PDB file of N, CA and C in Angstrom:
ATOM      1  N   MET A   1       1.608 -13.880  -2.833  1.00 54.00           N
ATOM      2  CA  MET A   1       2.451 -12.686  -3.193  1.00 54.00           C
ATOM      3  C   MET A   1       0.597 -11.818  -3.635  1.00 54.00           C
ATOM      4  N   ARG A   2       0.825 -11.149  -2.665  1.00 77.00           N
ATOM      5  CA  ARG A   2      -0.025  -9.951  -3.213  1.00 77.00           C
ATOM      6  C   ARG A   2       0.564  -9.260  -4.381  1.00 77.00           C
ATOM      7  N   SER A   3      -0.433  -8.574  -5.494  1.00 80.00           N
ATOM      8  CA  SER A   3       0.297  -7.659  -6.127  1.00 80.00           C
ATOM      9  C   SER A   3      -0.370  -6.531  -6.732  1.00 80.00           C
ATOM     10  N   VAL A   4      -0.352  -5.710  -7.068  1.00 90.00           N
ATOM     11  CA  VAL A   4      -0.450  -4.226  -7.669  1.00 90.00           C
ATOM     12  C   VAL A   4       0.221  -3.887  -8.827  1.00 90.00           C
ATOM     13  N   SER A   5      -1.002  -3.131  -9.686  1.00 93.00           N
ATOM     14  CA  SER A   5       0.011  -2.600 -10.646  1.00 93.00           C
ATOM     15  C   SER A   5       0.487  -0.867 -10.193  1.00 93.00           C
ATOM     16  N   PRO A   6       1.252  -0.404 -10.761  1.00 94.00           N
ATOM     17  CA  PRO A   6       2.057   0.721 -10.461  1.00 94.00           C
ATOM     18  C   PRO A   6       1.129   1.747 -10.814  1.00 94.00           C
ATOM     19  N   GLY A   7       0.517   1.566 -12.213  1.00 93.00           N
ATOM     20  CA  GLY A   7      -0.601   2.881 -12.085  1.00 93.00           C
ATOM     21  C   GLY A   7      -1.581   3.159 -11.433  1.00 93.00           C
ATOM     22  N   ARG A   8      -2.345   1.515 -10.928  1.00 92.00           N
ATOM     23  CA  ARG A   8      -3.050   1.490 -10.143  1.00 92.00           C
ATOM     24  C   ARG A   8      -2.977   2.170  -8.695  1.00 92.00           C
ATOM     25  N   LEU A   9      -1.670   1.606  -8.315  1.00 92.00           N
ATOM     26  CA  LEU A   9      -1.128   2.483  -6.915  1.00 92.00           C
ATOM     27  C   LEU A   9      -1.233   3.626  -6.806  1.00 92.00           C
ATOM     28  N   GLU A  10      -0.625   4.220  -7.876  1.00 91.00           N
ATOM     29  CA  GLU A  10      -0.722   6.271  -7.792  1.00 91.00           C
ATOM     30  C   GLU A  10      -2.025   6.485  -8.389  1.00 91.00           C
ATOM     31  N   GLN A  11      -2.491   5.854  -9.043  1.00 91.00           N
ATOM     32  CA  GLN A  11      -4.383   6.615  -8.860  1.00 91.00           C
ATOM     33  C   GLN A  11      -4.987   6.418  -7.236  1.00 91.00           C
ATOM     34  N   LEU A  12      -4.720   5.371  -6.590  1.00 90.00           N
ATOM     35  CA  LEU A  12      -4.868   5.473  -5.870  1.00 90.00           C
ATOM     36  C   LEU A  12      -4.352   6.181  -4.894  1.00 90.00           C
ATOM     37  N   LEU A  13      -3.102   5.978  -4.533  1.00 89.00           N
ATOM     38  CA  LEU A  13      -2.274   7.248  -3.672  1.00 89.00           C
ATOM     39  C   LEU A  13      -2.809   9.097  -3.968  1.00 89.00           C
ATOM     40  N   ARG A  14      -2.907   9.317  -5.132  1.00 88.00           N
ATOM     41  CA  ARG A  14      -3.340  10.747  -5.781  1.00 88.00           C
ATOM     42  C   ARG A  14      -4.927  11.036  -5.490  1.00 88.00           C
ATOM     43  N   SER A  15      -5.209  10.124  -5.495  1.00 89.00           N
ATOM     44  CA  SER A  15      -6.496  10.188  -4.321  1.00 89.00           C
ATOM     45  C   SER A  15      -6.676  10.163  -2.815  1.00 89.00           C
ATOM     46  N   LEU A  16      -5.867   9.258  -2.150  1.00 87.00           N
ATOM     47  CA  LEU A  16      -6.012   9.236  -0.788  1.00 87.00           C
ATOM     48  C   LEU A  16      -5.122  10.480  -0.846  1.00 87.00           C
ATOM     49  N   LEU A  17      -4.021  11.095  -1.597  1.00 86.00           N
ATOM     50  CA  LEU A  17      -3.437  12.092  -0.493  1.00 86.00           C
ATOM     51  C   LEU A  17      -3.680  13.586  -0.970  1.00 86.00           C
ATOM     52  N   PRO A  18      -3.780  14.314  -0.276  1.00 84.00           N
ATOM     53  CA  PRO A  18      -4.256  16.417  -0.013  1.00 84.00           C
ATOM     54  C   PRO A  18      -3.527  16.126  -1.226  1.00 84.00           C
ATOM     55  N   ALA A  19      -3.520  16.997  -1.914  1.00 82.00           N
ATOM     56  CA  ALA A  19      -2.622  17.688  -2.507  1.00 82.00           C
ATOM     57  C   ALA A  19      -1.894  18.922  -1.593  1.00 82.00           C
ATOM     58  N   GLY A  20      -0.010  17.939  -2.641  1.00 77.00           N
ATOM     59  CA  GLY A  20       0.972  18.660  -1.491  1.00 77.00           C
ATOM     60  C   GLY A  20       1.206  17.547  -0.323  1.00 77.00           C
ATOM     61  N   GLU A  21       0.607  16.665  -0.420  1.00 79.00           N
ATOM     62  CA  GLU A  21       0.850  15.790   0.911  1.00 79.00           C
ATOM     63  C   GLU A  21       2.028  14.909   0.123  1.00 79.00           C
ATOM     64  N   GLN A  22       3.021  14.172   1.061  1.00 75.00           N
ATOM     65  CA  GLN A  22       4.314  13.738   0.363  1.00 75.00           C
ATOM     66  C   GLN A  22       3.951  12.635   1.522  1.00 75.00           C
ATOM     67  N   HIS A  23       3.316  11.944   2.458  1.00 82.00           N
ATOM     68  CA  HIS A  23       2.853  10.456   2.582  1.00 82.00           C
ATOM     69  C   HIS A  23       1.539  10.078   3.112  1.00 82.00           C
ATOM     70  N   GLY A  24       1.747   9.011   2.996  1.00 84.00           N
ATOM     71  CA  GLY A  24       0.295   8.266   3.816  1.00 84.00           C
ATOM     72  C   GLY A  24       0.288   6.998   4.404  1.00 84.00           C
ATOM     73  N   ASP A  25      -0.368   6.396   4.835  1.00 87.00           N
ATOM     74  CA  ASP A  25      -0.287   5.899   5.966  1.00 87.00           C
ATOM     75  C   ASP A  25      -0.627   4.512   5.016  1.00 87.00           C
ATOM     76  N   VAL A  26       0.187   3.350   5.245  1.00 90.00           N
ATOM     77  CA  VAL A  26      -0.017   1.991   4.341  1.00 90.00           C
ATOM     78  C   VAL A  26      -1.128   1.115   4.724  1.00 90.00           C
ATOM     79  N   ALA A  27      -1.761   1.505   5.807  1.00 90.00           N
ATOM     80  CA  ALA A  27      -2.857   0.822   6.115  1.00 90.00           C
ATOM     81  C   ALA A  27      -3.853   1.138   5.554  1.00 90.00           C
ATOM     82  N   ARG A  28      -4.307   2.178   5.542  1.00 89.00           N
ATOM     83  CA  ARG A  28      -5.432   2.906   4.442  1.00 89.00           C
ATOM     84  C   ARG A  28      -4.601   2.743   3.448  1.00 89.00           C
ATOM     85  N   VAL A  29      -3.441   2.273   2.479  1.00 91.00           N
ATOM     86  CA  VAL A  29      -3.810   1.907   1.198  1.00 91.00           C
ATOM     87  C   VAL A  29      -3.750   0.196   1.412  1.00 91.00           C
ATOM     88  N   ILE A  30      -3.835  -0.367   2.036  1.00 92.00           N
ATOM     89  CA  ILE A  30      -4.056  -1.831   1.687  1.00 92.00           C
ATOM     90  C   ILE A  30      -5.629  -1.802   2.110  1.00 92.00           C
ATOM     91  N   ALA A  31      -6.060  -1.121   2.803  1.00 92.00           N
ATOM     92  CA  ALA A  31      -7.687  -1.031   3.226  1.00 92.00           C
ATOM     93  C   ALA A  31      -8.243  -0.687   1.754  1.00 92.00           C
ATOM     94  N   LEU A  32      -7.964   0.368   1.254  1.00 90.00           N
ATOM     95  CA  LEU A  32      -8.361   0.260   0.037  1.00 90.00           C
ATOM     96  C   LEU A  32      -8.312   0.080  -1.295  1.00 90.00           C
ATOM     97  N   LEU A  33      -6.986  -0.939  -0.942  1.00 91.00           N
ATOM     98  CA  LEU A  33      -7.229  -2.158  -2.473  1.00 91.00           C
ATOM     99  C   LEU A  33      -7.548  -3.398  -2.240  1.00 91.00           C
ATOM    100  N   LEU A  34      -7.994  -3.558  -0.528  1.00 93.00           N
ATOM    101  CA  LEU A  34      -8.976  -4.992  -0.092  1.00 93.00           C
ATOM    102  C   LEU A  34     -10.080  -4.476  -0.316  1.00 93.00           C
ATOM    103  N   GLY A  35     -10.583  -3.236  -0.850  1.00 90.00           N
ATOM    104  CA  GLY A  35     -11.853  -2.733  -1.622  1.00 90.00           C
ATOM    105  C   GLY A  35     -13.097  -2.974  -0.257  1.00 90.00           C
ATOM    106  N   GLY A  36     -12.459  -2.858   0.917  1.00 85.00           N
ATOM    107  CA  GLY A  36     -13.140  -2.937   2.526  1.00 85.00           C
ATOM    108  C   GLY A  36     -13.336  -4.212   2.834  1.00 85.00           C
ATOM    109  N   GLN A  37     -12.465  -5.192   2.513  1.00 92.00           N
ATOM    110  CA  GLN A  37     -12.622  -6.728   3.132  1.00 92.00           C
ATOM    111  C   GLN A  37     -11.350  -6.870   4.004  1.00 92.00           C
ATOM    112  N   PRO A  38     -11.900  -7.325   5.564  1.00 93.00           N
ATOM    113  CA  PRO A  38     -10.769  -7.023   6.337  1.00 93.00           C
ATOM    114  C   PRO A  38      -9.879  -8.171   6.020  1.00 93.00           C
ATOM    115  N   LEU A  39      -8.409  -7.741   6.205  1.00 94.00           N
ATOM    116  CA  LEU A  39      -6.880  -8.809   6.567  1.00 94.00           C
ATOM    117  C   LEU A  39      -7.619 -10.132   7.560  1.00 94.00           C
ATOM    118  N   PRO A  40      -7.110 -11.372   7.496  1.00 94.00           N
ATOM    119  CA  PRO A  40      -7.370 -12.460   8.365  1.00 94.00           C
ATOM    120  C   PRO A  40      -6.878 -11.861   9.554  1.00 94.00           C
ATOM    121  N   GLU A  41      -7.768 -12.941  10.745  1.00 96.00           N
ATOM    122  CA  GLU A  41      -7.252 -12.204  12.386  1.00 96.00           C
ATOM    123  C   GLU A  41      -5.949 -12.809  12.423  1.00 96.00           C
ATOM    124  N   GLY A  42      -5.078 -12.623  13.268  1.00 97.00           N
ATOM    125  CA  GLY A  42      -3.985 -13.506  14.005  1.00 97.00           C
ATOM    126  C   GLY A  42      -2.320 -13.449  12.973  1.00 97.00           C
ATOM    127  N   ALA A  43      -1.712 -14.149  12.688  1.00 97.00           N
ATOM    128  CA  ALA A  43      -0.196 -14.777  12.227  1.00 97.00           C
ATOM    129  C   ALA A  43      -0.627 -14.561  10.459  1.00 97.00           C
ATOM    130  N   ASP A  44      -1.872 -15.264  10.469  1.00 96.00           N
ATOM    131  CA  ASP A  44      -1.846 -15.032   8.656  1.00 96.00           C
ATOM    132  C   ASP A  44      -2.323 -14.074   8.738  1.00 96.00           C
ATOM    133  N   GLY A  45      -3.352 -12.805   8.685  1.00 96.00           N
ATOM    134  CA  GLY A  45      -3.516 -11.726   8.861  1.00 96.00           C
ATOM    135  C   GLY A  45      -1.776 -10.563   9.253  1.00 96.00           C
ATOM    136  N   TRP A  46      -1.361 -11.072   9.676  1.00 95.00           N
ATOM    137  CA  TRP A  46      -0.134 -10.488   9.721  1.00 95.00           C
ATOM    138  C   TRP A  46       1.058 -10.463   8.498  1.00 95.00           C
ATOM    139  N   ARG A  47       1.127 -11.858   8.403  1.00 95.00           N
ATOM    140  CA  ARG A  47       2.021 -12.180   7.184  1.00 95.00           C
ATOM    141  C   ARG A  47       0.925 -11.680   5.586  1.00 95.00           C
ATOM    142  N   ALA A  48      -0.265 -11.266   5.683  1.00 95.00           N
ATOM    143  CA  ALA A  48      -0.597 -11.033   4.513  1.00 95.00           C
ATOM    144  C   ALA A  48      -0.639  -9.270   4.916  1.00 95.00           C
ATOM    145  N   ARG A  49      -0.716  -8.928   5.694  1.00 94.00           N
ATOM    146  CA  ARG A  49      -0.343  -7.158   6.062  1.00 94.00           C
ATOM    147  C   ARG A  49       1.353  -6.937   4.829  1.00 94.00           C
ATOM    148  N   LEU A  50       2.404  -8.395   5.406  1.00 94.00           N
ATOM    149  CA  LEU A  50       3.534  -8.222   5.094  1.00 94.00           C
ATOM    150  C   LEU A  50       3.869  -8.424   3.769  1.00 94.00           C
ATOM    151  N   ASP A  51       2.942  -9.050   3.214  1.00 95.00           N
ATOM    152  CA  ASP A  51       3.087  -9.416   1.635  1.00 95.00           C
ATOM    153  C   ASP A  51       2.260  -8.464   1.087  1.00 95.00           C
ATOM    154  N   TRP A  52       1.470  -7.535   1.670  1.00 95.00           N
ATOM    155  CA  TRP A  52       0.829  -5.940   0.437  1.00 95.00           C
ATOM    156  C   TRP A  52       1.630  -5.029   0.739  1.00 95.00           C
ATOM    157  N   GLN A  53       2.219  -4.967   1.776  1.00 94.00           N
ATOM    158  CA  GLN A  53       3.821  -4.276   2.082  1.00 94.00           C
ATOM    159  C   GLN A  53       4.598  -4.081   1.021  1.00 94.00           C
ATOM    160  N   ARG A  54       5.295  -5.190   1.245  1.00 93.00           N
ATOM    161  CA  ARG A  54       6.061  -5.726  -0.077  1.00 93.00           C
ATOM    162  C   ARG A  54       5.308  -5.455  -1.272  1.00 93.00           C
ATOM    163  N   ALA A  55       4.678  -5.967  -2.060  1.00 94.00           N
ATOM    164  CA  ALA A  55       3.707  -5.724  -2.839  1.00 94.00           C
ATOM    165  C   ALA A  55       3.809  -4.252  -3.562  1.00 94.00           C
ATOM    166  N   ILE A  56       3.289  -2.835  -2.334  1.00 93.00           N
ATOM    167  CA  ILE A  56       3.463  -2.018  -2.737  1.00 93.00           C
ATOM    168  C   ILE A  56       4.914  -1.302  -2.766  1.00 93.00           C
ATOM    169  N   ALA A  57       5.518  -1.843  -1.842  1.00 93.00           N
ATOM    170  CA  ALA A  57       7.037  -1.339  -2.147  1.00 93.00           C
ATOM    171  C   ALA A  57       7.616  -1.642  -3.447  1.00 93.00           C
ATOM    172  N   GLU A  58       7.162  -2.732  -4.285  1.00 93.00           N
ATOM    173  CA  GLU A  58       7.366  -3.070  -5.515  1.00 93.00           C
ATOM    174  C   GLU A  58       6.872  -2.180  -6.867  1.00 93.00           C
ATOM    175  N   ALA A  59       5.840  -2.485  -6.308  1.00 93.00           N
ATOM    176  CA  ALA A  59       5.128  -1.328  -7.128  1.00 93.00           C
ATOM    177  C   ALA A  59       5.382   0.253  -7.252  1.00 93.00           C
ATOM    178  N   LEU A  60       5.890   0.701  -6.396  1.00 92.00           N
ATOM    179  CA  LEU A  60       6.317   2.536  -6.321  1.00 92.00           C
ATOM    180  C   LEU A  60       7.438   2.228  -7.176  1.00 92.00           C
ATOM    181  N   LYS A  61       8.143   0.768  -7.032  1.00 93.00           N
ATOM    182  CA  LYS A  61       9.924   1.460  -7.743  1.00 93.00           C
ATOM    183  C   LYS A  61       9.627   1.977  -9.065  1.00 93.00           C
ATOM    184  N   PRO A  62       8.795   2.112  -9.906  1.00 94.00           N
ATOM    185  CA  PRO A  62       9.205   2.776 -11.447  1.00 94.00           C
ATOM    186  C   PRO A  62       8.310   4.026 -11.518  1.00 94.00           C
ATOM    187  N   LEU A  63       7.896   3.918 -10.057  1.00 91.00           N
ATOM    188  CA  LEU A  63       7.067   5.570 -10.791  1.00 91.00           C
ATOM    189  C   LEU A  63       7.903   6.642  -9.410  1.00 91.00           C
ATOM    190  N   PRO A  64       8.744   7.464 -10.583  1.00 90.00           N
ATOM    191  CA  PRO A  64       9.194   9.034 -10.375  1.00 90.00           C
ATOM    192  C   PRO A  64       8.308   9.255  -9.075  1.00 90.00           C
ATOM    193  N   GLY A  65       9.338   9.366  -8.221  1.00 86.00           N
ATOM    194  CA  GLY A  65       8.775  10.503  -7.280  1.00 86.00           C
ATOM    195  C   GLY A  65       7.917  10.286  -6.368  1.00 86.00           C
ATOM    196  N   TRP A  66       7.845   8.307  -6.313  1.00 88.00           N
ATOM    197  CA  TRP A  66       7.521   8.031  -4.728  1.00 88.00           C
ATOM    198  C   TRP A  66       8.567   7.075  -4.573  1.00 88.00           C
ATOM    199  N   ARG A  67       8.007   6.296  -3.678  1.00 88.00           N
ATOM    200  CA  ARG A  67       9.008   5.569  -2.564  1.00 88.00           C
ATOM    201  C   ARG A  67       8.321   5.321  -1.457  1.00 88.00           C
ATOM    202  N   TYR A  68       8.748   3.708  -1.212  1.00 90.00           N
ATOM    203  CA  TYR A  68       8.028   3.184  -0.015  1.00 90.00           C
ATOM    204  C   TYR A  68       9.274   3.444   1.513  1.00 90.00           C
ATOM    205  N   VAL A  69       8.606   3.453   2.306  1.00 89.00           N
ATOM    206  CA  VAL A  69       9.442   3.892   3.465  1.00 89.00           C
ATOM    207  C   VAL A  69       9.575   3.180   4.721  1.00 89.00           C
ATOM    208  N   PRO A  70       9.552   2.295   4.989  1.00 86.00           N
ATOM    209  CA  PRO A  70       8.980   1.081   6.042  1.00 86.00           C
ATOM    210  C   PRO A  70       8.951   1.859   7.209  1.00 86.00           C
ATOM    211  N   GLY A  71       7.702   1.126   8.156  1.00 79.00           N
ATOM    212  CA  GLY A  71       7.851   2.063   9.652  1.00 79.00           C
ATOM    213  C   GLY A  71       8.438   0.995  10.421  1.00 79.00           C
ATOM    214  N   ASP A  72       8.323   1.327  11.594  1.00 67.00           N
ATOM    215  CA  ASP A  72       8.580   0.885  12.846  1.00 67.00           C
ATOM    216  C   ASP A  72       7.818  -0.050  13.314  1.00 67.00           C
ATOM    217  N   SER A  73       6.300  -0.355  13.091  1.00 58.00           N
ATOM    218  CA  SER A  73       5.403  -1.150  13.671  1.00 58.00           C
ATOM    219  C   SER A  73       5.179  -2.695  12.794  1.00 58.00           C
TER     220      SER A  73
END
């Protein structure tokens, strides 16, 4: 399971989103958390992406004013 601290995630989101923006692309957040390293190809990459999405959703829970809304893809 991937993990990210709530504080680190909030810092990253604030730097990523323009002032007043209230939503962002989880793929961009994952890319920034990975520091430019690509996800694996195929099924392993999809599983890693889902792990990161879960980690991001968990890290947002204690942060007031932030929440993770899953997409359709």
